[in-house]
PDB file of C-alpha atoms and ligand atoms in Angstrom:
ATOM      1  CA  MET A  25      14.675 -15.354  -6.756  1.00 95.00           C
ATOM      2  CA  ARG A  26      12.660 -14.060  -3.800  1.00 98.00           C
ATOM      3  CA  ILE A  27      10.566 -11.035  -4.603  1.00 98.00           C
ATOM      4  CA  ASP A  28       8.458  -9.023  -2.124  1.00 98.00           C
ATOM      5  CA  LEU A  29       6.370  -6.399  -3.926  1.00 98.00           C
ATOM      6  CA  HIS A  30       4.608  -4.545  -1.097  1.00 98.00           C
ATOM      7  CA  THR A  31       6.304  -2.957   1.931  1.00 98.00           C
ATOM      8  CA  HIS A  32       6.045   0.203   4.031  1.00 98.00           C
ATOM      9  CA  SER A  33       8.639   2.453   5.628  1.00 98.00           C
ATOM     10  CA  ASN A  34       8.252   5.301   8.099  1.00 97.00           C
ATOM     11  CA  ARG A  35       7.623   7.639   5.173  1.00 97.00           C
ATOM     12  CA  SER A  36       4.065   6.395   5.726  1.00 98.00           C
ATOM     13  CA  ASP A  37       2.916   4.035   8.491  1.00 97.00           C
ATOM     14  CA  GLY A  38       5.727   1.484   8.565  1.00 97.00           C
ATOM     15  CA  THR A  39       8.032   1.774  11.574  1.00 96.00           C
ATOM     16  CA  ASP A  40      11.474   1.561   9.917  1.00 97.00           C
ATOM     17  CA  PRO A  41      13.450   4.150   7.970  1.00 97.00           C
ATOM     18  CA  VAL A  42      13.836   3.216   4.298  1.00 98.00           C
ATOM     19  CA  ASP A  43      17.519   2.264   4.575  1.00 98.00           C
ATOM     20  CA  VAL A  44      16.808   0.012   7.574  1.00 98.00           C
ATOM     21  CA  LEU A  45      13.940  -1.646   5.690  1.00 98.00           C
ATOM     22  CA  LEU A  46      16.199  -2.348   2.720  1.00 98.00           C
ATOM     23  CA  ALA A  47      18.953  -3.737   4.945  1.00 98.00           C
ATOM     24  CA  GLN A  48      16.453  -6.037   6.640  1.00 98.00           C
ATOM     25  CA  ALA A  49      15.174  -7.198   3.257  1.00 98.00           C
ATOM     26  CA  GLU A  50      18.717  -8.027   2.197  1.00 98.00           C
ATOM     27  CA  ARG A  51      19.309  -9.890   5.461  1.00 98.00           C
ATOM     28  CA  ALA A  52      16.028 -11.787   5.018  1.00 97.00           C
ATOM     29  CA  GLY A  53      17.436 -13.147   1.769  1.00 98.00           C
ATOM     30  CA  LEU A  54      15.183 -11.182  -0.570  1.00 98.00           C
ATOM     31  CA  ASP A  55      16.449 -10.453  -4.075  1.00 98.00           C
ATOM     32  CA  VAL A  56      13.911  -7.764  -4.959  1.00 98.00           C
ATOM     33  CA  ILE A  57      11.797  -5.484  -2.796  1.00 98.00           C
ATOM     34  CA  ALA A  58       9.188  -2.885  -3.765  1.00 98.00           C
ATOM     35  CA  LEU A  59       8.666   0.114  -1.480  1.00 98.00           C
ATOM     36  CA  THR A  60       4.972   0.979  -1.576  1.00 98.00           C
ATOM     37  CA  ASP A  61       4.248   3.620   1.035  1.00 98.00           C
ATOM     38  CA  HIS A  62       0.710   4.970   1.299  1.00 98.00           C
ATOM     39  CA  ASP A  63       0.055   7.855  -1.092  1.00 98.00           C
ATOM     40  CA  THR A  64       3.657   9.051  -1.260  1.00 98.00           C
ATOM     41  CA  ALA A  65       6.828   8.435  -3.248  1.00 98.00           C
ATOM     42  CA  ASP A  66       8.960  10.226  -0.645  1.00 97.00           C
ATOM     43  CA  GLY A  67      11.064   7.154   0.180  1.00 98.00           C
ATOM     44  CA  TRP A  68      12.098   6.278  -3.373  1.00 98.00           C
ATOM     45  CA  ALA A  69      15.418   8.126  -3.523  1.00 98.00           C
ATOM     46  CA  ASP A  70      16.578   6.681  -0.192  1.00 98.00           C
ATOM     47  CA  GLY A  71      15.386   3.248  -1.305  1.00 98.00           C
ATOM     48  CA  ARG A  72      17.290   3.384  -4.562  1.00 98.00           C
ATOM     49  CA  ARG A  73      20.467   4.542  -2.791  1.00 98.00           C
ATOM     50  CA  ALA A  74      20.247   1.802  -0.143  1.00 98.00           C
ATOM     51  CA  ALA A  75      19.483  -0.842  -2.783  1.00 98.00           C
ATOM     52  CA  GLU A  76      22.590   0.074  -4.755  1.00 98.00           C
ATOM     53  CA  GLU A  77      24.740  -0.092  -1.620  1.00 98.00           C
ATOM     54  CA  LEU A  78      23.288  -3.432  -0.555  1.00 98.00           C
ATOM     55  CA  GLY A  79      23.060  -4.969  -4.005  1.00 98.00           C
ATOM     56  CA  ILE A  80      19.354  -5.777  -3.718  1.00 98.00           C
ATOM     57  CA  GLY A  81      16.716  -5.198  -6.395  1.00 98.00           C
ATOM     58  CA  PHE A  82      14.448  -2.191  -5.851  1.00 98.00           C
ATOM     59  CA  VAL A  83      11.084  -1.347  -7.384  1.00 98.00           C
ATOM     60  CA  PRO A  84       9.627   2.087  -6.581  1.00 98.00           C
ATOM     61  CA  GLY A  85       5.895   1.921  -5.946  1.00 98.00           C
ATOM     62  CA  ILE A  86       2.968   3.615  -4.178  1.00 98.00           C
ATOM     63  CA  GLU A  87      -0.067   2.183  -2.406  1.00 98.00           C
ATOM     64  CA  ILE A  88      -2.854   4.531  -3.390  1.00 98.00           C
ATOM     65  CA  SER A  89      -5.911   5.053  -1.175  1.00 98.00           C
ATOM     66  CA  CYS A  90      -9.064   4.404  -3.184  1.00 98.00           C
ATOM     67  CA  LYS A  91     -12.708   4.099  -2.313  1.00 97.00           C
ATOM     68  CA  LEU A  92     -15.498   2.288  -4.136  1.00 98.00           C
ATOM     69  CA  ASN A  93     -19.086   2.693  -2.931  1.00 97.00           C
ATOM     70  CA  GLY A  94     -17.711   4.062   0.324  1.00 95.00           C
ATOM     71  CA  ILE A  95     -15.475   1.024   0.908  1.00 96.00           C
ATOM     72  CA  SER A  96     -11.705   1.408   1.169  1.00 96.00           C
ATOM     73  CA  VAL A  97      -9.689  -0.224  -1.642  1.00 98.00           C
ATOM     74  CA  HIS A  98      -5.915  -0.037  -2.063  1.00 98.00           C
ATOM     75  CA  LEU A  99      -4.216   0.187  -5.442  1.00 98.00           C
ATOM     76  CA  LEU A 100      -0.520  -0.576  -5.855  1.00 98.00           C
ATOM     77  CA  GLY A 101       1.117   1.512  -8.566  1.00 98.00           C
ATOM     78  CA  TYR A 102       4.527   0.273  -9.671  1.00 98.00           C
ATOM     79  CA  LEU A 103       6.978   2.587 -11.412  1.00 98.00           C
ATOM     80  CA  PRO A 104       4.693   5.542 -12.157  1.00 98.00           C
ATOM     81  CA  ASP A 105       6.033   9.070 -12.521  1.00 98.00           C
ATOM     82  CA  PRO A 106       4.957  10.584  -9.174  1.00 97.00           C
ATOM     83  CA  SER A 107       5.285  14.088 -10.578  1.00 97.00           C
ATOM     84  CA  TYR A 108       2.805  13.394 -13.379  1.00 98.00           C
ATOM     85  CA  PRO A 109       0.509  16.378 -12.723  1.00 97.00           C
ATOM     86  CA  GLU A 110      -2.908  14.732 -12.363  1.00 98.00           C
ATOM     87  CA  LEU A 111      -1.553  11.876 -10.242  1.00 98.00           C
ATOM     88  CA  ALA A 112       0.512  14.224  -8.068  1.00 98.00           C
ATOM     89  CA  GLU A 113      -2.535  16.448  -7.533  1.00 98.00           C
ATOM     90  CA  GLU A 114      -4.805  13.552  -6.508  1.00 98.00           C
ATOM     91  CA  LEU A 115      -2.170  12.194  -4.117  1.00 98.00           C
ATOM     92  CA  ARG A 116      -1.789  15.641  -2.576  1.00 98.00           C
ATOM     93  CA  ILE A 117      -5.549  15.821  -1.968  1.00 98.00           C
ATOM     94  CA  VAL A 118      -5.506  12.353  -0.373  1.00 98.00           C
ATOM     95  CA  ARG A 119      -2.615  13.287   1.931  1.00 98.00           C
ATOM     96  CA  ASP A 120      -4.310  16.548   2.912  1.00 98.00           C
ATOM     97  CA  GLY A 121      -7.454  14.565   3.721  1.00 98.00           C
ATOM     98  CA  ARG A 122      -5.407  12.204   5.873  1.00 98.00           C
ATOM     99  CA  THR A 123      -4.089  15.097   7.957  1.00 97.00           C
ATOM    100  CA  ASP A 124      -7.364  17.019   8.049  1.00 97.00           C
ATOM    101  CA  ARG A 125      -9.279  14.120   9.623  1.00 97.00           C
ATOM    102  CA  ILE A 126      -6.973  13.796  12.631  1.00 98.00           C
ATOM    103  CA  PRO A 127      -8.823  16.434  14.739  1.00 98.00           C
ATOM    104  CA  SER A 128     -12.128  14.577  14.122  1.00 98.00           C
ATOM    105  CA  ILE A 129     -10.591  11.273  15.211  1.00 98.00           C
ATOM    106  CA  VAL A 130      -9.119  12.904  18.306  1.00 98.00           C
ATOM    107  CA  ALA A 131     -12.465  14.570  19.128  1.00 98.00           C
ATOM    108  CA  ARG A 132     -14.281  11.255  18.841  1.00 97.00           C
ATOM    109  CA  LEU A 133     -11.793   9.503  21.099  1.00 98.00           C
ATOM    110  CA  ASN A 134     -11.952  12.358  23.597  1.00 97.00           C
ATOM    111  CA  GLY A 135     -15.739  11.952  23.501  1.00 96.00           C
ATOM    112  CA  LEU A 136     -15.230   8.365  24.636  1.00 95.00           C
ATOM    113  CA  GLY A 137     -13.124   9.604  27.530  1.00 96.00           C
ATOM    114  CA  VAL A 138      -9.825   8.667  25.874  1.00 97.00           C
ATOM    115  CA  PRO A 139      -7.121  11.278  26.494  1.00 95.00           C
ATOM    116  CA  LEU A 140      -5.364  12.274  23.262  1.00 97.00           C
ATOM    117  CA  THR A 141      -4.298  15.441  21.447  1.00 98.00           C
ATOM    118  CA  VAL A 142      -3.690  16.187  17.781  1.00 97.00           C
ATOM    119  CA  ASP A 143      -0.084  17.099  18.611  1.00 97.00           C
ATOM    120  CA  GLU A 144       0.472  13.676  20.183  1.00 98.00           C
ATOM    121  CA  VAL A 145      -0.646  12.061  16.928  1.00 98.00           C
ATOM    122  CA  LEU A 146       1.455  14.343  14.743  1.00 97.00           C
ATOM    123  CA  ALA A 147       4.467  13.644  16.975  1.00 97.00           C
ATOM    124  CA  GLN A 148       4.177   9.987  15.933  1.00 96.00           C
ATOM    125  CA  ALA A 149       4.115  10.971  12.271  1.00 96.00           C
ATOM    126  CA  THR A 150       7.200  13.180  12.060  1.00 91.00           C
ATOM    127  CA  GLY A 151       8.933  12.885   8.721  1.00 89.00           C
ATOM    128  CA  THR A 152       5.956  11.442   6.882  1.00 95.00           C
ATOM    129  CA  PRO A 153       3.618  13.393   4.626  1.00 96.00           C
ATOM    130  CA  SER A 154       1.068  10.582   4.942  1.00 97.00           C
ATOM    131  CA  VAL A 155      -0.509  10.478   8.396  1.00 97.00           C
ATOM    132  CA  GLY A 156      -2.620   7.410   9.092  1.00 96.00           C
ATOM    133  CA  ARG A 157      -4.629   5.584  11.694  1.00 97.00           C
ATOM    134  CA  PRO A 158      -1.508   3.644  12.723  1.00 97.00           C
ATOM    135  CA  HIS A 159       0.002   6.945  13.916  1.00 97.00           C
ATOM    136  CA  VAL A 160      -3.104   7.542  16.031  1.00 98.00           C
ATOM    137  CA  ALA A 161      -2.596   4.024  17.372  1.00 98.00           C
ATOM    138  CA  ASP A 162       1.055   4.793  18.154  1.00 97.00           C
ATOM    139  CA  ALA A 163      -0.003   7.908  20.089  1.00 98.00           C
ATOM    140  CA  LEU A 164      -2.440   5.787  22.112  1.00 98.00           C
ATOM    141  CA  VAL A 165       0.377   3.354  22.862  1.00 97.00           C
ATOM    142  CA  ALA A 166       2.694   6.224  23.827  1.00 97.00           C
ATOM    143  CA  ASN A 167       0.221   7.681  26.326  1.00 96.00           C
ATOM    144  CA  GLY A 168      -0.569   4.307  27.837  1.00 97.00           C
ATOM    145  CA  THR A 169      -4.140   3.902  26.604  1.00 97.00           C
ATOM    146  CA  VAL A 170      -3.396   0.657  24.750  1.00 97.00           C
ATOM    147  CA  ALA A 171      -0.571  -1.872  24.623  1.00 96.00           C
ATOM    148  CA  ASN A 172      -0.038  -1.980  20.857  1.00 96.00           C
ATOM    149  CA  ARG A 173      -1.410  -0.998  17.444  1.00 96.00           C
ATOM    150  CA  SER A 174      -3.629  -4.077  17.276  1.00 96.00           C
ATOM    151  CA  GLU A 175      -5.410  -3.209  20.483  1.00 97.00           C
ATOM    152  CA  ALA A 176      -5.894   0.377  19.262  1.00 97.00           C
ATOM    153  CA  PHE A 177      -7.520  -0.871  16.048  1.00 97.00           C
ATOM    154  CA  ASP A 178      -9.620  -3.499  17.800  1.00 97.00           C
ATOM    155  CA  ARG A 179     -10.973  -1.063  20.370  1.00 97.00           C
ATOM    156  CA  PHE A 180     -11.110   2.248  18.529  1.00 98.00           C
ATOM    157  CA  LEU A 181      -9.800   2.543  14.992  1.00 97.00           C
ATOM    158  CA  ALA A 182     -10.845  -0.396  12.818  1.00 95.00           C
ATOM    159  CA  ASP A 183     -13.508   0.298  10.176  1.00 92.00           C
ATOM    160  CA  GLY A 184     -16.832   0.723  11.943  1.00 91.00           C
ATOM    161  CA  LYS A 185     -15.272   1.403  15.354  1.00 95.00           C
ATOM    162  CA  PRO A 186     -16.061   4.744  17.045  1.00 94.00           C
ATOM    163  CA  GLY A 187     -12.658   6.328  16.356  1.00 95.00           C
ATOM    164  CA  HIS A 188     -12.689   5.581  12.641  1.00 95.00           C
ATOM    165  CA  VAL A 189     -13.102   8.606  10.400  1.00 96.00           C
ATOM    166  CA  SER A 190     -12.631   8.036   6.694  1.00 93.00           C
ATOM    167  CA  HIS A 191     -10.583  10.291   4.455  1.00 96.00           C
ATOM    168  CA  TYR A 192     -10.788  11.352   0.818  1.00 97.00           C
ATOM    169  CA  ALA A 193      -9.789   8.527  -1.496  1.00 98.00           C
ATOM    170  CA  ILE A 194      -9.792   8.091  -5.267  1.00 98.00           C
ATOM    171  CA  ASP A 195     -12.200   6.073  -7.392  1.00 98.00           C
ATOM    172  CA  PRO A 196     -10.266   2.897  -8.326  1.00 98.00           C
ATOM    173  CA  GLY A 197     -10.995   3.221 -12.056  1.00 98.00           C
ATOM    174  CA  ARG A 198      -9.648   6.752 -12.047  1.00 98.00           C
ATOM    175  CA  ALA A 199      -6.608   5.746  -9.961  1.00 98.00           C
ATOM    176  CA  ILE A 200      -5.826   2.961 -12.462  1.00 98.00           C
ATOM    177  CA  ASP A 201      -6.143   5.477 -15.315  1.00 98.00           C
ATOM    178  CA  LEU A 202      -3.797   7.867 -13.514  1.00 98.00           C
ATOM    179  CA  VAL A 203      -1.164   5.220 -12.755  1.00 98.00           C
ATOM    180  CA  ARG A 204      -1.156   4.171 -16.410  1.00 98.00           C
ATOM    181  CA  ALA A 205      -1.107   7.768 -17.646  1.00 98.00           C
ATOM    182  CA  ALA A 206       1.920   8.242 -15.381  1.00 98.00           C
ATOM    183  CA  GLY A 207       3.563   5.249 -17.087  1.00 98.00           C
ATOM    184  CA  GLY A 208       3.111   2.796 -14.183  1.00 98.00           C
ATOM    185  CA  VAL A 209       1.591  -0.615 -13.543  1.00 98.00           C
ATOM    186  CA  PRO A 210      -1.678  -0.778 -11.532  1.00 98.00           C
ATOM    187  CA  VAL A 211      -2.232  -3.818  -9.292  1.00 99.00           C
ATOM    188  CA  ILE A 212      -5.055  -4.099  -6.733  1.00 98.00           C
ATOM    189  CA  ALA A 213      -3.652  -4.706  -3.243  1.00 98.00           C
ATOM    190  CA  HIS A 214      -5.212  -7.437  -1.052  1.00 98.00           C
ATOM    191  CA  PRO A 215      -8.498  -7.410  -3.051  1.00 98.00           C
ATOM    192  CA  TRP A 216     -10.182  -9.748  -0.584  1.00 98.00           C
ATOM    193  CA  GLY A 217      -8.656  -8.213   2.510  1.00 95.00           C
ATOM    194  CA  ARG A 218     -10.326  -6.543   5.465  1.00 88.00           C
ATOM    195  CA  SER A 219     -12.771  -4.274   3.689  1.00 90.00           C
ATOM    196  CA  SER A 220     -12.307  -4.409  -0.050  1.00 96.00           C
ATOM    197  CA  TYR A 221     -13.733  -7.938  -0.431  1.00 96.00           C
ATOM    198  CA  LYS A 222     -17.159  -6.264  -0.153  1.00 96.00           C
ATOM    199  CA  VAL A 223     -16.732  -4.354  -3.403  1.00 98.00           C
ATOM    200  CA  ILE A 224     -13.906  -6.059  -5.313  1.00 98.00           C
ATOM    201  CA  THR A 225     -15.895  -8.943  -6.763  1.00 98.00           C
ATOM    202  CA  ALA A 226     -14.705 -11.053  -9.682  1.00 98.00           C
ATOM    203  CA  ASP A 227     -17.002  -8.948 -11.898  1.00 98.00           C
ATOM    204  CA  THR A 228     -15.497  -5.710 -10.621  1.00 98.00           C
ATOM    205  CA  ILE A 229     -11.980  -6.996 -11.282  1.00 98.00           C
ATOM    206  CA  ALA A 230     -13.015  -7.918 -14.831  1.00 98.00           C
ATOM    207  CA  ARG A 231     -14.557  -4.466 -15.341  1.00 98.00           C
ATOM    208  CA  LEU A 232     -11.406  -2.717 -14.078  1.00 98.00           C
ATOM    209  CA  VAL A 233      -9.327  -4.821 -16.466  1.00 98.00           C
ATOM    210  CA  ASP A 234     -11.596  -4.215 -19.474  1.00 98.00           C
ATOM    211  CA  ASP A 235     -12.423  -0.549 -18.914  1.00 98.00           C
ATOM    212  CA  HIS A 236      -9.240   0.738 -17.292  1.00 98.00           C
ATOM    213  CA  GLY A 237      -6.390  -1.636 -18.006  1.00 98.00           C
ATOM    214  CA  LEU A 238      -5.869  -3.021 -14.515  1.00 98.00           C
ATOM    215  CA  ALA A 239      -2.680  -5.084 -14.867  1.00 98.00           C
ATOM    216  CA  GLY A 240      -2.881  -7.427 -11.906  1.00 98.00           C
ATOM    217  CA  ILE A 241      -4.082  -8.370  -8.442  1.00 98.00           C
ATOM    218  CA  GLU A 242      -2.246  -9.199  -5.246  1.00 98.00           C
ATOM    219  CA  VAL A 243      -3.070 -12.800  -4.372  1.00 98.00           C
ATOM    220  CA  ASP A 244      -0.610 -14.086  -1.775  1.00 98.00           C
ATOM    221  CA  HIS A 245      -1.248 -11.725   1.142  1.00 98.00           C
ATOM    222  CA  GLN A 246      -1.682 -12.374   4.849  1.00 98.00           C
ATOM    223  CA  ASP A 247      -5.264 -11.070   4.762  1.00 97.00           C
ATOM    224  CA  HIS A 248      -6.223 -13.825   2.281  1.00 98.00           C
ATOM    225  CA  SER A 249      -7.206 -17.350   3.322  1.00 98.00           C
ATOM    226  CA  PRO A 250      -5.788 -20.294   1.356  1.00 98.00           C
ATOM    227  CA  GLU A 251      -9.188 -20.667  -0.344  1.00 98.00           C
ATOM    228  CA  SER A 252      -9.280 -16.972  -1.322  1.00 98.00           C
ATOM    229  CA  ARG A 253      -5.779 -17.248  -2.758  1.00 98.00           C
ATOM    230  CA  THR A 254      -6.759 -20.209  -4.917  1.00 98.00           C
ATOM    231  CA  THR A 255      -9.892 -18.477  -6.173  1.00 98.00           C
ATOM    232  CA  LEU A 256      -8.122 -15.164  -6.827  1.00 98.00           C
ATOM    233  CA  ARG A 257      -5.293 -16.906  -8.695  1.00 98.00           C
ATOM    234  CA  GLY A 258      -7.938 -18.576 -10.848  1.00 98.00           C
ATOM    235  CA  ILE A 259      -9.573 -15.209 -11.554  1.00 98.00           C
ATOM    236  CA  ALA A 260      -6.202 -13.701 -12.544  1.00 98.00           C
ATOM    237  CA  ARG A 261      -5.423 -16.614 -14.854  1.00 98.00           C
ATOM    238  CA  GLU A 262      -8.840 -16.435 -16.456  1.00 98.00           C
ATOM    239  CA  LEU A 263      -8.495 -12.701 -17.087  1.00 98.00           C
ATOM    240  CA  GLY A 264      -4.899 -13.068 -18.228  1.00 98.00           C
ATOM    241  CA  ILE A 265      -3.610 -10.584 -15.641  1.00 98.00           C
ATOM    242  CA  ILE A 266      -0.607 -10.704 -13.314  1.00 98.00           C
ATOM    243  CA  TYR A 267      -0.860 -12.110  -9.780  1.00 98.00           C
ATOM    244  CA  THR A 268       1.571 -11.067  -7.084  1.00 98.00           C
ATOM    245  CA  GLY A 269       2.536 -11.982  -3.538  1.00 98.00           C
ATOM    246  CA  SER A 270       3.956  -9.810  -0.777  1.00 98.00           C
ATOM    247  CA  SER A 271       4.429  -9.288   2.925  1.00 98.00           C
ATOM    248  CA  ASP A 272       2.819  -5.825   3.246  1.00 98.00           C
ATOM    249  CA  HIS A 273       5.515  -5.403   5.893  1.00 98.00           C
ATOM    250  CA  HIS A 274       5.086  -2.464   8.312  1.00 97.00           C
ATOM    251  CA  GLY A 275       8.165  -3.019  10.507  1.00 96.00           C
ATOM    252  CA  VAL A 276       7.011  -3.821  14.021  1.00 93.00           C
ATOM    253  CA  GLY A 277       3.699  -2.091  13.254  1.00 90.00           C
ATOM    254  CA  LYS A 278       1.956  -5.213  11.997  1.00 91.00           C
ATOM    255  CA  ILE A 279       2.454  -8.675  13.391  1.00 92.00           C
ATOM    256  CA  ASP A 280       2.627 -11.691  11.085  1.00 95.00           C
ATOM    257  CA  HIS A 281       3.745  -9.583   8.115  1.00 97.00           C
ATOM    258  CA  GLU A 282       7.465 -10.393   8.155  1.00 98.00           C
ATOM    259  CA  LEU A 283       9.479  -9.541   5.055  1.00 98.00           C
ATOM    260  CA  GLY A 284       9.199 -12.318   2.488  1.00 97.00           C
ATOM    261  CA  VAL A 285       6.331 -14.108   4.267  1.00 98.00           C
ATOM    262  CA  ASN A 286       4.716 -14.187   0.812  1.00 98.00           C
ATOM    263  CA  SER A 287       6.500 -13.555  -2.456  1.00 98.00           C
ATOM    264  CA  THR A 288       5.915 -13.002  -6.157  1.00 98.00           C
ATOM    265  CA  GLU A 289       6.822 -15.702  -8.662  1.00 98.00           C
ATOM    266  CA  PRO A 290       9.718 -14.610 -10.923  1.00 98.00           C
ATOM    267  CA  GLU A 291       7.578 -15.245 -14.000  1.00 98.00           C
ATOM    268  CA  GLN A 292       4.897 -12.852 -12.713  1.00 98.00           C
ATOM    269  CA  PHE A 293       7.561 -10.250 -11.900  1.00 98.00           C
ATOM    270  CA  GLU A 294       8.894 -10.542 -15.456  1.00 98.00           C
ATOM    271  CA  ARG A 295       5.399  -9.892 -16.755  1.00 98.00           C
ATOM    272  CA  LEU A 296       5.086  -6.870 -14.501  1.00 98.00           C
ATOM    273  CA  LEU A 297       8.343  -5.452 -15.892  1.00 98.00           C
ATOM    274  CA  GLU A 298       7.072  -6.025 -19.434  1.00 98.00           C
ATOM    275  CA  VAL A 299       3.834  -4.171 -18.706  1.00 98.00           C
ATOM    276  CA  ALA A 300       5.909  -1.402 -17.087  1.00 98.00           C
ATOM    277  CA  LYS A 301       7.923  -1.060 -20.281  1.00 98.00           C
ATOM    278  CA  ALA A 302       4.794  -0.945 -22.437  1.00 98.00           C
ATOM    279  CA  ASN A 303       2.963   1.532 -20.183  1.00 97.00           C
ATOM    280  CA  ALA A 304       6.040   3.767 -19.973  1.00 97.00           C
ATOM    281  CA  ALA A 305       6.370   3.745 -23.761  1.00 97.00           C
ATOM    282  CA  ALA A 306       2.702   4.682 -24.153  1.00 96.00           C
ATOM    283  CA  SER A 307       3.011   7.600 -21.718  1.00 95.00           C
ATOM    284  CA  GLU A 308       4.818  10.920 -21.981  1.00 92.00           C
ATOM    285  CA  ALA A 309       5.611  10.701 -18.257  1.00 96.00           C
ATOM    286  CA  LYS A 310       9.133  10.473 -16.875  1.00 96.00           C
ATOM    287  CA  VAL A 311       9.052   7.085 -15.163  1.00 97.00           C
ATOM    288  CA  PRO A 312      11.600   5.911 -12.579  1.00 97.00           C
ATOM    289  CA  GLU A 313      13.781   2.876 -13.213  1.00 96.00           C
ATOM    290  CA  VAL A 314      13.801  -0.519 -11.571  1.00 98.00           C
ATOM    291  CA  TYR A 315      17.144  -1.253  -9.951  1.00 98.00           C
ATOM    292  CA  LEU A 316      18.339  -4.816 -10.469  1.00 97.00           C
ATOM    293  CA  PRO A 317      21.932  -5.495  -9.384  1.00 95.00           C
TER     294      PRO A 317
HETATM  295  P1  LIG B  28      -5.638   4.659   6.979  1.00 87.41           P
HETATM  296  O1  LIG B  28      -4.565   5.526   7.543  1.00 87.41           O
HETATM  297  O2  LIG B  28      -6.987   4.981   7.487  1.00 87.41           O
HETATM  298  O3  LIG B  28      -5.572   4.581   5.479  1.00 87.41           O
HETATM  299  O4  LIG B  28      -5.354   3.209   7.592  1.00 87.41           O
HETATM  300  C1  LIG B  28      -4.777   2.201   6.836  1.00 87.41           C
HETATM  301  C2  LIG B  28      -3.666   1.558   7.625  1.00 87.41           C
HETATM  302  O5  LIG B  28      -4.175   0.991   8.828  1.00 87.41           O
HETATM  303  C3  LIG B  28      -3.016   0.414   6.863  1.00 87.41           C
HETATM  304  O6  LIG B  28      -1.645   0.351   7.156  1.00 87.41           O
HETATM  305  C4  LIG B  28      -3.689  -0.796   7.419  1.00 87.41           C
HETATM  306  O7  LIG B  28      -2.889  -1.939   7.298  1.00 87.41           O
HETATM  307  C5  LIG B  28      -3.901  -0.407   8.857  1.00 87.41           C
HETATM  308  N1  LIG B  28      -5.076  -1.107   9.405  1.00 87.41           N
HETATM  309  C6  LIG B  28      -6.337  -1.014   8.959  1.00 87.41           C
HETATM  310  N2  LIG B  28      -7.177  -1.776   9.706  1.00 87.41           N
HETATM  311  C7  LIG B  28      -6.398  -2.373  10.651  1.00 87.41           C
HETATM  312  C8  LIG B  28      -6.656  -3.294  11.713  1.00 87.41           C
HETATM  313  N3  LIG B  28      -7.894  -3.733  11.960  1.00 87.41           N
HETATM  314  N4  LIG B  28      -5.605  -3.685  12.471  1.00 87.41           N
HETATM  315  C9  LIG B  28      -4.357  -3.228  12.215  1.00 87.41           C
HETATM  316  N5  LIG B  28      -4.047  -2.370  11.212  1.00 87.41           N
HETATM  317  C10 LIG B  28      -5.050  -1.950  10.447  1.00 87.41           C
HETATM  318 ZN1  LIG B  29      -0.054   0.775   6.022  1.00 87.41          ZN
HETATM  319 FE1  LIG B  30      -3.217  -1.847   2.052  1.00 87.41          FE
HETATM  320 FE1  LIG B  31       0.113  -1.870   2.502  1.00 87.41          FE
END
């Protein structure tokens, strides 16, 4: 059983349509894939349809933009009801904030002498309700300013660089509450990745488990060193929560994140499905189903 629980399509900032992503997952020999686009469930129906055609397992999920003490944190929500009113409303505010910041990013880049328009950015984000920095990067590639997304982030868009403007994001405790209220399973994405390591300490993880019912943490992720993975797995075991592994695949938008590069142990996936069942039963929300062929 090979299980990849974190991937992106072009419904957010991945580069492949959902059906292409699913076909690639099947070809890569994966048995189960979760689609976890940023702040949107738009790709779920296409994902489910493609999964049934291909005979590959499909878990609908969302990667929710959170912020703790001003630092970006990502929360994976598996199998929540995306139309659960309070969750839907928060996600709408996040997506609006994503779009609303684009003019500020463009103005900052223009201030540095970089030619770019808002329309050029939006042209890279057609079909997605969730515009992100990677789309700004794609626009910079398209107009010849940089060679690829990496160069755009390194020079302009990474946290702390001049073209980085943050957007509204949800407090992680509240996001966990909302995912559970919507019948889903909350798992912190890459807790010791690029920025979140600053705020997601072992103590914070324990607090989110105790006070909010955090169900798990992503451990095997390309942003984590071997040492971090060992330590994080130890933290998960000590707290009795689930640990997962994933590629965080973005199509050709992120190098070294090939489908299946990390995976989730079947035993951990079984636990996740059990928590999903329990959280769904405790909620009045209308949760989606896992598809397992
Ligand atoms: P945002 O749209 O601001 O939420 O940006 C988050 C997206 O940008 C995620 O897909 C990240 O993986 C990607 N990202 C953030 N920092 C970098 C970086 N330094 N290099 C490449 N991609 C990045
Ligand atoms: Zn992304
Ligand atoms: Fe993330
Ligand atoms: Fe991601």
